Amino acid sequence: MSMELDTVVEALARVVEPYVGATMARSALKVHGQKLGLDGAPLTAAQVEALITRVGSGLNVFLGREKSEVVVGELKKAAAGLR
Amino acid sequence: MSAGQRDRLLDVVIAVGALPYLAQFLGAGGTVPPRLVTWTGALVKLAFLGLTAAWALRASRSFEAGDMARTAWRLLGAGFLGFFLGQLCLSVYQLFLGGTAPFPSVGDLFFVLAYPFLALALFAFARAYSDAGYAGASASTRRVIVVAAPALSALVAYVVLKPIVHAPASPLATALNIAYPVLDFVLLIPCALLVHTTLPLRGGAIGKAWMTLLAGLLVMCAADIAFAYFSALGQQSLDPLLNAMYVISYGLMARGVRRQHRLLTA
């Protein structure tokens, strides 16, 4: 099942904004999306998974591995809620 | 006790440590016994520095070996441990050996050694965040900060250091009076980089923790520089105000590191 990029970014941003703020959450997700070559076309589940992995590894430096894994779990839940 | 209540408790401790000094500065010192001012100030400073060191070292455990953030937290913890030991030496003189610490004293050894750890820690954080894609600025902007911060510091340092160099003091005291402001100015460079890096994160918990910690470092640098300058001019009337600034700066640093520690471990 495919999902719109903006919808995914919005859902994932809500999970990470308590940590990095609303502006940085959205801009970081968009940058990660661009680096993955996501160009606005509907995303596949694998692409959403890749986006979540990238966001999670970016948060590692602030939150440590254990806490980042918790956030990644929350991101996956948020993405699953869109399907 | 909730996280918010703990934050408020830290604020109360900051007030308990700083208000007696401010009362002294404003001429209302008669209402507070000087001994009580010294005791509360010394104990609050020690508590903040000790806790900050402990929280920073514990925060490092949340990162894996070889991770730059782990190194940065360890260096930060070591720096604050140095400050704690320096303050401990001063406190022994202030509380048990007659009231005033000699200058220089063994405490200065710990204070001076702490600075390289703090500066390296802040550079390591800036590097780690940049590597993770949170540089907060383009490479050229970062280069401007790295050039502009020392240039501006050198300008202020010239004004500050001039009376210090000419003030009558032993060679070691003069060297230390010059070293402290110089080390503070060096510390301002990674502080400026980190302000730029973490400012875009200010809406979130990470940004708030960093803003608080960096505000504490900036207040500490300002107090150090002012202390060296006014001591060289022989003006001791500002000492209570500067002591209040130290309490506030240590309190802010403790609050910032605790917030970050809570983020990592909650």
CSV table of C-alpha atoms in Angstrom, one decimal:
chain,number,residue,atom,x,y,z
A,1,MET,CA,0.0,0.0,0.0
A,2,SER,CA,1.4,3.4,-0.9
A,3,MET,CA,1.3,6.6,1.1
A,4,GLU,CA,1.7,10.3,0.2
A,5,LEU,CA,5.1,11.8,1.2
A,6,ASP,CA,3.6,14.8,2.9
A,7,THR,CA,1.2,12.7,4.9
A,8,VAL,CA,4.1,10.4,6.1
A,9,VAL,CA,6.4,13.4,6.9
A,10,GLU,CA,3.6,15.0,9.0
A,11,ALA,CA,2.9,11.8,10.9
A,12,LEU,CA,6.6,11.1,11.6
A,13,ALA,CA,7.3,14.7,12.4
A,14,ARG,CA,4.7,14.6,15.2
A,15,VAL,CA,6.8,11.8,16.8
A,16,VAL,CA,10.2,13.5,16.7
A,17,GLU,CA,9.1,17.1,17.3
A,18,PRO,CA,9.1,16.8,21.1
A,19,TYR,CA,12.8,16.1,20.8
A,20,VAL,CA,14.0,18.4,18.0
A,21,GLY,CA,11.2,20.9,17.6
A,22,ALA,CA,8.5,21.2,15.0
A,23,THR,CA,10.6,23.1,12.4
A,24,MET,CA,13.7,20.9,12.6
A,25,ALA,CA,11.5,17.7,12.6
A,26,ARG,CA,9.9,18.6,9.3
A,27,SER,CA,13.1,19.9,7.7
A,28,ALA,CA,15.1,16.9,8.8
A,29,LEU,CA,12.5,14.5,7.5
A,30,LYS,CA,12.4,16.3,4.1
A,31,VAL,CA,16.2,16.3,3.9
A,32,HIS,CA,16.4,12.6,4.7
A,33,GLY,CA,13.6,12.0,2.1
A,34,GLN,CA,15.6,13.9,-0.5
A,35,LYS,CA,18.7,11.9,0.3
A,36,LEU,CA,16.7,8.7,-0.2
A,37,GLY,CA,15.5,10.0,-3.6
A,38,LEU,CA,11.9,10.4,-2.5
A,39,ASP,CA,10.5,12.9,-5.0
A,40,GLY,CA,6.9,13.4,-4.0
A,41,ALA,CA,5.6,10.2,-5.5
A,42,PRO,CA,3.6,7.9,-3.2
A,43,LEU,CA,5.9,5.9,-0.9
A,44,THR,CA,6.0,2.2,-0.6
A,45,ALA,CA,6.3,0.5,2.8
A,46,ALA,CA,10.0,-0.2,2.2
A,47,GLN,CA,10.6,3.5,1.5
A,48,VAL,CA,8.8,4.5,4.7
A,49,GLU,CA,10.9,2.0,6.6
A,50,ALA,CA,14.1,3.4,5.0
A,51,LEU,CA,13.1,6.9,6.0
A,52,ILE,CA,12.4,5.9,9.6
A,53,THR,CA,15.8,4.1,9.8
A,54,ARG,CA,17.5,7.3,8.6
A,55,VAL,CA,15.7,9.5,11.1
A,56,GLY,CA,16.4,7.1,13.9
A,57,SER,CA,20.1,6.9,13.2
A,58,GLY,CA,20.2,10.8,13.0
A,59,LEU,CA,18.7,10.9,16.5
A,60,ASN,CA,21.3,8.5,17.8
A,61,VAL,CA,23.7,11.3,18.4
A,62,PHE,CA,21.3,13.1,20.7
A,63,LEU,CA,19.4,10.3,22.4
A,64,GLY,CA,21.8,7.4,22.4
A,65,ARG,CA,21.1,4.0,20.8
A,66,GLU,CA,18.6,2.7,23.3
A,67,LYS,CA,16.3,5.8,23.3
A,68,SER,CA,16.6,6.1,19.6
A,69,GLU,CA,15.3,2.6,19.2
A,70,VAL,CA,12.3,3.5,21.3
A,71,VAL,CA,11.6,6.5,19.0
A,72,VAL,CA,12.0,4.3,15.9
A,73,GLY,CA,9.4,2.0,17.4
A,74,GLU,CA,7.1,5.0,17.8
A,75,LEU,CA,7.8,6.1,14.3
A,76,LYS,CA,6.9,2.7,13.0
A,77,LYS,CA,3.6,2.8,14.9
A,78,ALA,CA,2.8,6.2,13.5
A,79,ALA,CA,3.5,5.0,10.0
A,80,ALA,CA,1.5,1.8,10.5
A,81,GLY,CA,-1.4,4.0,11.6
A,82,LEU,CA,-1.5,5.6,8.1
A,83,ARG,CA,-2.0,2.3,6.3
B,1,MET,CA,8.9,13.7,42.2
B,2,SER,CA,8.1,14.6,38.5
B,3,ALA,CA,10.7,16.0,36.1
B,4,GLY,CA,9.0,19.4,36.3
B,5,GLN,CA,9.1,19.4,40.1
B,6,ARG,CA,12.9,18.5,40.0
B,7,ASP,CA,13.5,21.4,37.6
B,8,ARG,CA,11.7,23.7,40.0
B,9,LEU,CA,13.7,22.3,42.9
B,10,LEU,CA,16.9,23.2,41.0
B,11,ASP,CA,15.5,26.7,40.5
B,12,VAL,CA,14.9,27.0,44.3
B,13,VAL,CA,18.5,25.9,45.0
B,14,ILE,CA,19.8,28.5,42.5
B,15,ALA,CA,17.8,31.1,44.3
B,16,VAL,CA,19.0,29.9,47.7
B,17,GLY,CA,22.6,30.2,46.5
B,18,ALA,CA,22.4,33.4,44.6
B,19,LEU,CA,20.0,35.6,46.6
B,20,PRO,CA,22.3,36.1,49.7
B,21,TYR,CA,25.1,37.3,47.3
B,22,LEU,CA,22.7,39.6,45.5
B,23,ALA,CA,21.5,41.0,48.9
B,24,GLN,CA,25.2,41.6,49.8
B,25,PHE,CA,25.8,43.4,46.5
B,26,LEU,CA,22.7,45.6,46.9
B,27,GLY,CA,23.7,46.7,50.3
B,28,ALA,CA,21.1,44.6,52.1
B,29,GLY,CA,23.8,42.2,53.3
B,30,GLY,CA,23.2,43.2,57.0
B,31,THR,CA,20.1,41.0,56.9
B,32,VAL,CA,22.1,37.9,56.0
B,33,PRO,CA,25.1,36.8,58.2
B,34,PRO,CA,28.3,36.7,56.0
B,35,ARG,CA,29.1,33.2,57.3
B,36,LEU,CA,25.7,32.0,56.0
B,37,VAL,CA,26.3,33.6,52.6
B,38,THR,CA,29.7,31.9,52.4
B,39,TRP,CA,28.3,28.5,53.5
B,40,THR,CA,25.2,28.5,51.2
B,41,GLY,CA,27.2,29.8,48.2
B,42,ALA,CA,30.0,27.2,48.6
B,43,LEU,CA,27.7,24.3,49.2
B,44,VAL,CA,25.3,25.2,46.3
B,45,LYS,CA,28.3,25.6,43.9
B,46,LEU,CA,29.7,22.3,45.0
B,47,ALA,CA,26.4,20.5,44.7
B,48,PHE,CA,25.8,21.9,41.2
B,49,LEU,CA,29.3,21.1,39.9
B,50,GLY,CA,29.3,17.6,41.4
B,51,LEU,CA,25.9,16.7,40.0
B,52,THR,CA,26.7,18.1,36.6
B,53,ALA,CA,29.8,16.0,36.4
B,54,ALA,CA,27.9,12.9,37.6
B,55,TRP,CA,25.0,13.4,35.1
B,56,ALA,CA,27.4,14.1,32.2
B,57,LEU,CA,29.4,10.9,32.9
B,58,ARG,CA,26.3,8.9,33.3
B,59,ALA,CA,24.9,10.3,30.0
B,60,SER,CA,28.1,9.1,28.2
B,61,ARG,CA,27.0,5.5,29.0
B,62,SER,CA,24.0,5.8,26.7
B,63,PHE,CA,26.4,5.9,23.7
B,64,GLU,CA,28.4,3.0,22.3
B,65,ALA,CA,32.2,2.8,22.5
B,66,GLY,CA,33.8,4.8,19.6
B,67,ASP,CA,30.8,7.1,19.3
B,68,MET,CA,31.9,10.8,19.2
B,69,ALA,CA,28.9,11.7,21.5
B,70,ARG,CA,30.2,9.3,24.2
B,71,THR,CA,33.7,10.9,24.1
B,72,ALA,CA,32.1,14.4,24.2
B,73,TRP,CA,30.0,13.5,27.3
B,74,ARG,CA,33.0,12.0,29.0
B,75,LEU,CA,35.1,15.0,28.3
B,76,LEU,CA,32.3,17.3,29.6
B,77,GLY,CA,32.0,15.2,32.8
B,78,ALA,CA,35.8,15.3,33.3
B,79,GLY,CA,35.7,19.1,32.8
B,80,PHE,CA,33.0,19.6,35.4
B,81,LEU,CA,34.8,17.2,37.8
B,82,GLY,CA,37.8,19.5,37.5
B,83,PHE,CA,35.7,22.5,38.4
B,84,PHE,CA,34.2,20.5,41.3
B,85,LEU,CA,37.6,19.7,42.7
B,86,GLY,CA,38.8,23.3,42.2
B,87,GLN,CA,35.7,24.5,44.0
B,88,LEU,CA,36.2,21.9,46.7
B,89,CYS,CA,39.7,23.3,47.4
B,90,LEU,CA,38.4,26.9,47.6
B,91,SER,CA,35.5,25.8,49.8
B,92,VAL,CA,37.9,24.2,52.3
B,93,TYR,CA,39.7,27.5,52.7
B,94,GLN,CA,36.4,29.5,52.8
B,95,LEU,CA,34.6,27.3,55.3
B,96,PHE,CA,37.3,25.9,57.5
B,97,LEU,CA,40.6,27.8,57.1
B,98,GLY,CA,39.9,31.4,57.8
B,99,GLY,CA,37.4,32.6,55.1
B,100,THR,CA,39.4,33.6,52.1
B,101,ALA,CA,41.2,31.2,49.7
B,102,PRO,CA,44.8,32.3,48.8
B,103,PHE,CA,45.5,33.1,45.1
B,104,PRO,CA,47.0,31.1,43.5
B,105,SER,CA,45.9,28.0,45.4
B,106,VAL,CA,45.8,24.2,44.5
B,107,GLY,CA,42.3,24.8,43.4
B,108,ASP,CA,43.5,26.8,40.4
B,109,LEU,CA,45.3,23.7,39.2
B,110,PHE,CA,42.0,21.9,38.9
B,111,PHE,CA,40.2,24.9,37.4
B,112,VAL,CA,42.9,25.4,34.7
B,113,LEU,CA,43.0,21.7,33.9
B,114,ALA,CA,39.3,21.6,33.5
B,115,TYR,CA,39.1,24.1,30.6
B,116,PRO,CA,40.8,22.0,27.9
B,117,PHE,CA,38.3,19.1,28.7
B,118,LEU,CA,35.4,21.5,28.4
B,119,ALA,CA,36.6,23.0,25.2
B,120,LEU,CA,37.4,19.6,23.7
B,121,ALA,CA,34.0,18.3,24.8
B,122,LEU,CA,32.1,21.2,23.1
B,123,PHE,CA,34.2,20.8,19.9
B,124,ALA,CA,33.4,17.1,20.0
B,125,PHE,CA,29.6,17.8,20.3
B,126,ALA,CA,29.7,20.2,17.5
B,127,ARG,CA,31.6,17.7,15.3
B,128,ALA,CA,29.2,14.8,16.3
B,129,TYR,CA,26.1,16.8,15.5
B,130,SER,CA,27.5,18.1,12.3
B,131,ASP,CA,28.4,14.5,11.2
B,132,ALA,CA,24.9,13.4,12.0
B,133,GLY,CA,23.5,16.1,9.7
B,134,TYR,CA,22.6,18.6,12.3
B,135,ALA,CA,25.3,21.2,11.5
B,136,GLY,CA,22.8,24.0,11.9
B,137,ALA,CA,24.7,26.0,9.3
B,138,SER,CA,26.5,25.7,6.0
B,139,ALA,CA,30.3,24.9,6.1
B,140,SER,CA,31.0,28.5,5.1
B,141,THR,CA,28.9,29.9,8.0
B,142,ARG,CA,30.7,27.6,10.4
B,143,ARG,CA,34.0,28.9,9.1
B,144,VAL,CA,32.9,32.5,9.7
B,145,ILE,CA,32.0,31.6,13.3
B,146,VAL,CA,35.3,29.9,13.8
B,147,VAL,CA,37.1,33.0,12.5
B,148,ALA,CA,34.8,35.7,13.9
B,149,ALA,CA,34.5,34.4,17.5
B,150,PRO,CA,38.3,34.4,18.1
B,151,ALA,CA,38.7,37.8,16.4
B,152,LEU,CA,36.0,39.3,18.5
B,153,SER,CA,37.4,37.6,21.6
B,154,ALA,CA,40.9,38.9,20.8
B,155,LEU,CA,39.5,42.4,20.6
B,156,VAL,CA,37.8,42.2,24.0
B,157,ALA,CA,40.8,40.3,25.4
B,158,TYR,CA,43.1,43.2,24.6
B,159,VAL,CA,40.9,45.6,26.7
B,160,VAL,CA,40.5,43.1,29.5
B,161,LEU,CA,44.1,41.8,29.7
B,162,LYS,CA,45.8,45.2,29.6
B,163,PRO,CA,45.2,46.1,33.3
B,164,ILE,CA,45.8,42.5,34.3
B,165,VAL,CA,49.2,42.5,32.8
B,166,HIS,CA,50.2,45.7,34.6
B,167,ALA,CA,48.6,44.9,37.9
B,168,PRO,CA,51.1,44.3,40.8
B,169,ALA,CA,51.0,40.6,41.4
B,170,SER,CA,53.4,37.6,41.6
B,171,PRO,CA,54.4,36.1,38.2
B,172,LEU,CA,52.2,33.0,38.9
B,173,ALA,CA,49.2,35.1,39.9
B,174,THR,CA,49.6,37.3,36.8
B,175,ALA,CA,49.9,34.2,34.6
B,176,LEU,CA,46.7,32.8,36.1
B,177,ASN,CA,44.9,36.1,35.8
B,178,ILE,CA,45.7,36.1,32.1
B,179,ALA,CA,45.1,32.4,31.7
B,180,TYR,CA,41.5,32.4,33.0
B,181,PRO,CA,40.1,35.0,30.6
B,182,VAL,CA,42.1,33.6,27.7
B,183,LEU,CA,40.7,30.1,28.4
B,184,ASP,CA,37.2,31.6,28.6
B,185,PHE,CA,37.6,33.3,25.3
B,186,VAL,CA,38.8,30.0,23.8
B,187,LEU,CA,35.7,28.3,25.3
B,188,LEU,CA,33.5,30.8,23.6
B,189,ILE,CA,34.4,29.5,20.2
B,190,PRO,CA,32.8,26.0,20.5
B,191,CYS,CA,30.0,27.7,22.5
B,192,ALA,CA,29.3,29.9,19.5
B,193,LEU,CA,29.4,26.9,17.1
B,194,LEU,CA,27.0,24.9,19.4
B,195,VAL,CA,24.6,27.9,19.8
B,196,HIS,CA,24.4,28.0,16.0
B,197,THR,CA,23.9,24.2,15.8
B,198,THR,CA,21.3,23.8,18.5
B,199,LEU,CA,19.3,27.0,18.0
B,200,PRO,CA,17.2,25.4,15.3
B,201,LEU,CA,16.3,22.6,17.8
B,202,ARG,CA,15.0,25.1,20.4
B,203,GLY,CA,11.4,24.0,20.0
B,204,GLY,CA,12.3,20.5,21.3
B,205,ALA,CA,13.7,19.0,24.5
B,206,ILE,CA,17.2,18.6,23.0
B,207,GLY,CA,17.3,22.3,22.1
B,208,LYS,CA,16.1,23.4,25.5
B,209,ALA,CA,18.7,21.3,27.2
B,210,TRP,CA,21.5,22.8,25.1
B,211,MET,CA,20.2,26.4,25.4
B,212,THR,CA,20.2,26.0,29.2
B,213,LEU,CA,23.7,24.5,29.3
B,214,LEU,CA,25.2,27.0,26.9
B,215,ALA,CA,23.6,29.9,28.7
B,216,GLY,CA,25.3,28.6,31.9
B,217,LEU,CA,28.6,28.4,30.1
B,218,LEU,CA,28.3,32.0,28.7
B,219,VAL,CA,27.3,33.4,32.1
B,220,MET,CA,30.3,31.6,33.7
B,221,CYS,CA,32.7,33.0,31.0
B,222,ALA,CA,31.3,36.5,31.6
B,223,ALA,CA,31.8,36.2,35.3
B,224,ASP,CA,35.3,34.8,34.9
B,225,ILE,CA,36.3,37.6,32.6
B,226,ALA,CA,34.7,40.3,34.7
B,227,PHE,CA,36.3,38.8,37.9
B,228,ALA,CA,39.8,38.9,36.4
B,229,TYR,CA,39.3,42.5,35.0
B,230,PHE,CA,37.9,44.0,38.2
B,231,SER,CA,40.3,42.2,40.4
B,232,ALA,CA,43.2,43.7,38.4
B,233,LEU,CA,41.6,47.1,38.9
B,234,GLY,CA,41.4,46.4,42.7
B,235,GLN,CA,37.6,46.7,42.7
B,236,GLN,CA,36.2,44.1,45.1
B,237,SER,CA,32.8,45.6,45.4
B,238,LEU,CA,31.5,43.5,42.5
B,239,ASP,CA,32.6,40.2,44.1
B,240,PRO,CA,29.1,39.4,45.5
B,241,LEU,CA,27.5,40.0,42.1
B,242,LEU,CA,30.1,37.8,40.4
B,243,ASN,CA,29.6,35.1,43.0
B,244,ALA,CA,25.8,35.2,42.3
B,245,MET,CA,26.7,34.9,38.6
B,246,TYR,CA,28.8,31.8,39.3
B,247,VAL,CA,25.9,30.2,41.3
B,248,ILE,CA,23.4,31.0,38.5
B,249,SER,CA,25.8,29.7,35.8
B,250,TYR,CA,26.5,26.5,37.6
B,251,GLY,CA,22.8,26.0,38.2
B,252,LEU,CA,22.0,26.5,34.6
B,253,MET,CA,24.7,24.1,33.5
B,254,ALA,CA,23.3,21.5,36.0
B,255,ARG,CA,19.8,22.1,34.7
B,256,GLY,CA,20.9,21.7,31.1
B,257,VAL,CA,23.0,18.5,31.6
B,258,ARG,CA,20.2,17.0,33.8
B,259,ARG,CA,17.6,17.6,31.1
B,260,GLN,CA,19.9,15.9,28.6
B,261,HIS,CA,20.6,13.1,31.0
B,262,ARG,CA,16.8,12.6,31.5
B,263,LEU,CA,16.3,12.5,27.7
B,264,LEU,CA,18.8,9.7,27.4
B,265,THR,CA,17.7,7.6,30.3
B,266,ALA,CA,13.9,8.3,30.8
